[in-house]
Amino acid sequence: MQNGKIGARLKRIIRLHELPSCPASWHNGYKRQRGGYLFSYASGHSRKDVEGMITERDVEHIGMLADIAILREELGEFTASFNRILEYFDILDQVTGDETDEDVAVNVFREDEVVPSLPPDDVLSNAKETEDGFFRAPRVM
Amino acid sequence: MAEGTLTFSPDDRYNAFLRTVSPARYGEGRLSGVPVAVKDNISTAGIETTCGSRILSGYVPPYDATVITLLKKAGAAIVGKTNMDEFGMGSTTENSAFGPTKNPRDETRVPGGSSGGSAAAVAAGLVPLALGTDTGGSIRCPAAFCGIVGLKPTYGRVSRYGLVAYANSLEQIGPMAADVAHVSLLMSVIAGHDPKDSTSLDAPYAHTPSPDIRGTRIGVPEEFFGEGVDPRVASVVWDAISLLERKGAEIVTCRMPSMAYALAAYYVTCMSEASSNLARYDGVRYGPPADVRKPWHEAFQERRREGFGLEVRRRIMIGTFSLSSGYYGKYYAKAQAARQNVRKDFRRLFAEVDVIAGPTMPTVAFRFGEKSDPLSMYLSDILTVPANLAGIPAISVPCGKVEGLPVGLQIMGRWLEDERVIDVAYAYEQGANP
Amino acid sequence: MNVIVGLEIHCQLDTKTKLFCGCSTDYRTDGPNTHVCPVCLGLPGSLPVLNRKAVEYALRVAKALHCTVPEESVFARKNYFYPDLDKGFQITQYDKPLAVSGYLDIEGDEGEKRVRITRVHMEEDPGRLVHKGGTDRPRYSLVDYNRAGIPLIEIVTEPDLRSPKEARRFLNKLRATLEYLGVFDSEKEGSLRVDANISIEGSERVEIKNITSYKGVEKALTFEVTRQKNALRRGQKIVRETRHFVEARGVTTSARSKEMEQDYRYFPEPDLCPLRVADWVDGIVLPELPDARRQRFMDQYGLSLIHARTLTGDLRLAEFYEKVAGTDPALAATWVADTLLGELNYRDMSISSVPPDVFSGLLSLVRARVITDRNGVDVLRVLLDELKEKGTCESPEACVERLGLRALPADSAGGDDPVTKAAREALAENPRAVEDYQNGRKEALNFLVGQVMRKTRGCAKPADVNRVLVSLLGKGA
Ligand SMILES: [Zn+2]
């Protein structure tokens, strides 16, 4: 904390954003990305070749895990952006401390009292596939 | 005014609205007959609610969000649902499945996001009041870009019941209007405890803005003026801070080291939560149906590929990855630790100062297509996400222009001190427009 | 080859409303999707709010199972995609469960045994799927979300059980305990589901998923023990896998390996607050539990250990017994434990379908020797059949009169009572037996008693018949 008259402080601050070495390390990832080297790895490298790199096969696997289909032609763009973004996230490796939140609210309840359910028409009105009051879904087996 | 209906037929040349309601009904109360625009991720009974996504097209909620119930009780007329980045995922409103919204201040530029439709509707004078939602700056960014006022309330102060979840632990519904007094008025209608939201706080808002900020200590973190912040924007914001000093506030520069990883912490958290929140869109209960002739997983994967835009799918997949076994510790757990450090930083700062000020956005409104690289778009949120990570109130108030485009001054306050944030913004507004 | 079994038991808590919304849990007789709201239907924007009663119930269980309740427990999302899951995730508890490290004492294969409880946590039930289009290849599924959001507790044991029978005993004891606690109703269909882990010592562990009945657990485990032992005898290896129990065929079948690779991506549920309820535990006053009641039945009613254990092994049975114990606790115990239970079982009926006053009436008739024991059983059968068919029955007295089963008198001075008459007839018709008897073959008397009983349609008391026959034979009639 520093106190002082506004003129001096203004000067100080202007100096801050004139100097690229100011403490804002949050743009580390941004700088690296601008260097363009993220694109310098040709596809075909496995993760073992370049440590931490996500391959197209990894992206396909993540798509499976997330239950999202990926079109062949989308794979390259997803792979490239995943790598840029995850590389930016690497900055979290520097974080110390734990995740416990001391001042969070606890014990929020409702009483065990019945509240009317939705009218049947409202329940099914948004579903396109219904049968005898049931929703219809693709087969699971 | 008594009960009635009003005709709402705006000249929506900026594509601010996804749909309008006309005639719109209104009742008696403080907002009787006042048209209010509502972001399309807030559930409105009987009015389609799509979150700007194809996956929810045709979905008509059978219930009102708590804020809508409160608005109706106050007599307001819900006149339409505004455009947004799909599920709130974006800072430009270009990610809407229904076409982008234009910035009324410059049609070649984005209105900001994700509450771009609400901001544009207010900026274009189509409505006096609008609801937005703010997960990492989604109220403040478009407010800044469109030259209006937008408040992200303290987390828990406004009920999230009926807000379609994107990142539950970060987001809040908040008021948007052309000036601070209207933002304050709308806040007084929507704030308050809601037993339907377990994270809701019992802290109603009944405040009249006061421009007297003598003795208020304003902290200015150096990081808010670091690299990446357009020096012209920084300069305009500093002028605004100087004005506050002339009004009797005391300015204190300070540091916020956790800013180094706040953005990464924010994106890991919101993507993780989103990956889970968006799993329910299977087409069984609402939305375009999955193909019931196909096996479940195949139908579901196709449904999601077709229904979600590129950025939504990207965030779901990265969020899924960062929660997956083997990566949880590296990403999600670290992000939560980082989040605690952000909170600690604020706690430390707020022991010394009453509010924290800086620019809302590092630049003025982008041109369309300027942020096509996702990471560069993410980086533009760096100044707004800390308030969401800490759950504290933050407001953006117009504070000048750069090359004719609006710049927003951001004021962040202590937890539950939305009133003080409003007062400082009001003091600036009154001082700048005497 | 030692068998090692651990169980994961899911029980529905008997609250009035669901775990996170106010929808009624009383859905079983209503049509599909009639007990749903934005919350349990997973509509966009809805939020969960925790049912306080469900937490109280779960803590009762934790206390009864001697668990430790940690300072803080947290709800988490278990993410997986299935159409019965309205939100695409299940709200459950993961790394911070409600309660840990407890135990339950049971009657094991080798006497009293302590089964350790790993954890007890709370979670929501998913919806219900109905497969359409035949069992081999359903064309699509129908979904009913009435069950979605019903509060469950999951109780996980250590691998302390050593046989399918022990597993069954554990389940019975657990069920009784939960019912005594007033938090669970075992008669509600689908209120209990079990996953069982089973291995032969030294081999890989197999998980059997989703067994939905008490008997099913023993059957599934017995099948698995045989299957695994046979495989080992043939020199095969047991593969670590998940198997499904096919109740209809009594076998387990291998589930696709994909299910094992599930990555549930647990993380704390951001819409719910952590629980800090450890200090509630001291305030919970537990009701009398099965072990205590068993001891009391022995002390208060003078019952044998076996009768006391049987009668306290089920809450409704214990309460039923106490209602009918009346003036003759020993007679009531024999009739309830040895006769009634068997007859109910045979008819697949539950004790709650028997009005205690009807049964008491029957006991009084038996005790006053208005009917014989044998005809008492017949009357009981008739009454149970009526109850099963109509839900009501005539009074035991009316039944006795209608069927003419009132016990016959056998003490008239002139020898013209029906028992003496029947005895005379029997002697006259069976001279060979009489001769045998008089030649010292005492078992001939049994034959003659049987003849008299038949003639009197069981209405003669066996003791009377004996006495009269011996007397007549003694007179050399
Ligand atoms: Zn419900």
mmCIF file of C-alpha atoms in Angstrom, chain A residues 65-67 104-115 117-118 123 131-141, chain C residues 16-18 21-23 32-33 36 49-52 81 83 131-132 137-138 140-143 145 265 273-276:
data_model
loop_
_atom_site.group_PDB
_atom_site.id
_atom_site.type_symbol
_atom_site.label_atom_id
_atom_site.label_comp_id
_atom_site.label_asym_id
_atom_site.label_seq_id
_atom_site.Cartn_x
_atom_site.Cartn_y
_atom_site.Cartn_z
ATOM 1 C CA LEU A 65 -15.503 -38.557 -22.565
ATOM 2 C CA ALA A 66 -17.653 -35.455 -23.067
ATOM 3 C CA ASP A 67 -20.102 -37.354 -25.307
ATOM 4 C CA VAL A 104 -18.836 -20.272 2.849
ATOM 5 C CA ALA A 105 -22.427 -20.671 4.002
ATOM 6 C CA VAL A 106 -23.369 -24.080 5.417
ATOM 7 C CA ASN A 107 -26.520 -26.039 6.274
ATOM 8 C CA VAL A 108 -29.116 -24.555 3.959
ATOM 9 C CA PHE A 109 -32.300 -26.617 4.053
ATOM 10 C CA ARG A 110 -35.938 -26.785 3.153
ATOM 11 C CA GLU A 111 -38.519 -28.497 5.326
ATOM 12 C CA ASP A 112 -40.023 -31.833 4.292
ATOM 13 C CA GLU A 113 -43.281 -30.317 3.071
ATOM 14 C CA VAL A 114 -44.998 -31.287 -0.159
ATOM 15 C CA VAL A 115 -45.223 -28.603 -2.835
ATOM 16 C CA SER A 117 -45.732 -30.778 -8.780
ATOM 17 C CA LEU A 118 -46.011 -29.437 -12.326
ATOM 18 C CA VAL A 123 -44.283 -31.605 -17.955
ATOM 19 C CA GLU A 131 -45.893 -41.954 -25.157
ATOM 20 C CA ASP A 132 -48.590 -42.527 -22.527
ATOM 21 C CA GLY A 133 -47.186 -39.903 -20.203
ATOM 22 C CA PHE A 134 -43.617 -41.127 -20.629
ATOM 23 C CA PHE A 135 -40.789 -39.347 -22.382
ATOM 24 C CA ARG A 136 -39.324 -41.293 -25.251
ATOM 25 C CA ALA A 137 -35.547 -41.642 -25.401
ATOM 26 C CA PRO A 138 -33.110 -43.498 -27.626
ATOM 27 C CA ARG A 139 -32.498 -47.078 -26.537
ATOM 28 C CA VAL A 140 -29.758 -47.547 -24.006
ATOM 29 C CA MET A 141 -28.930 -51.195 -24.641
ATOM 30 C CA LYS C 16 -42.580 -37.095 2.422
ATOM 31 C CA THR C 17 -40.771 -35.129 -0.292
ATOM 32 C CA LYS C 18 -37.822 -35.645 -2.589
ATOM 33 C CA CYS C 21 -37.515 -30.445 -4.251
ATOM 34 C CA GLY C 22 -40.982 -30.480 -2.747
ATOM 35 C CA CYS C 23 -42.421 -33.187 -5.007
ATOM 36 C CA PRO C 32 -45.590 -41.592 -15.103
ATOM 37 C CA ASN C 33 -44.178 -38.079 -14.716
ATOM 38 C CA VAL C 36 -42.098 -33.914 -11.140
ATOM 39 C CA VAL C 49 -32.525 -27.226 -2.035
ATOM 40 C CA LEU C 50 -31.732 -29.927 0.495
ATOM 41 C CA ASN C 51 -34.487 -31.660 2.496
ATOM 42 C CA ARG C 52 -33.624 -31.299 6.184
ATOM 43 C CA PHE C 81 -24.884 -39.629 -19.549
ATOM 44 C CA PRO C 83 -31.603 -40.788 -20.125
ATOM 45 C CA HIS C 131 -37.432 -50.620 -22.506
ATOM 46 C CA LYS C 132 -39.752 -50.939 -25.462
ATOM 47 C CA ARG C 137 -33.222 -55.461 -28.832
ATOM 48 C CA PRO C 138 -35.346 -52.610 -27.533
ATOM 49 C CA TYR C 140 -36.322 -47.167 -27.672
ATOM 50 C CA SER C 141 -36.754 -46.401 -23.991
ATOM 51 C CA LEU C 142 -39.532 -44.726 -22.060
ATOM 52 C CA VAL C 143 -38.580 -42.491 -19.175
ATOM 53 C CA TYR C 145 -38.936 -39.163 -13.659
ATOM 54 C CA ARG C 265 -15.494 -36.466 -13.099
ATOM 55 C CA CYS C 273 -23.762 -25.589 0.625
ATOM 56 C CA PRO C 274 -21.538 -27.910 2.672
ATOM 57 C CA LEU C 275 -23.137 -29.735 5.597
ATOM 58 C CA ARG C 276 -21.869 -29.232 9.137
#
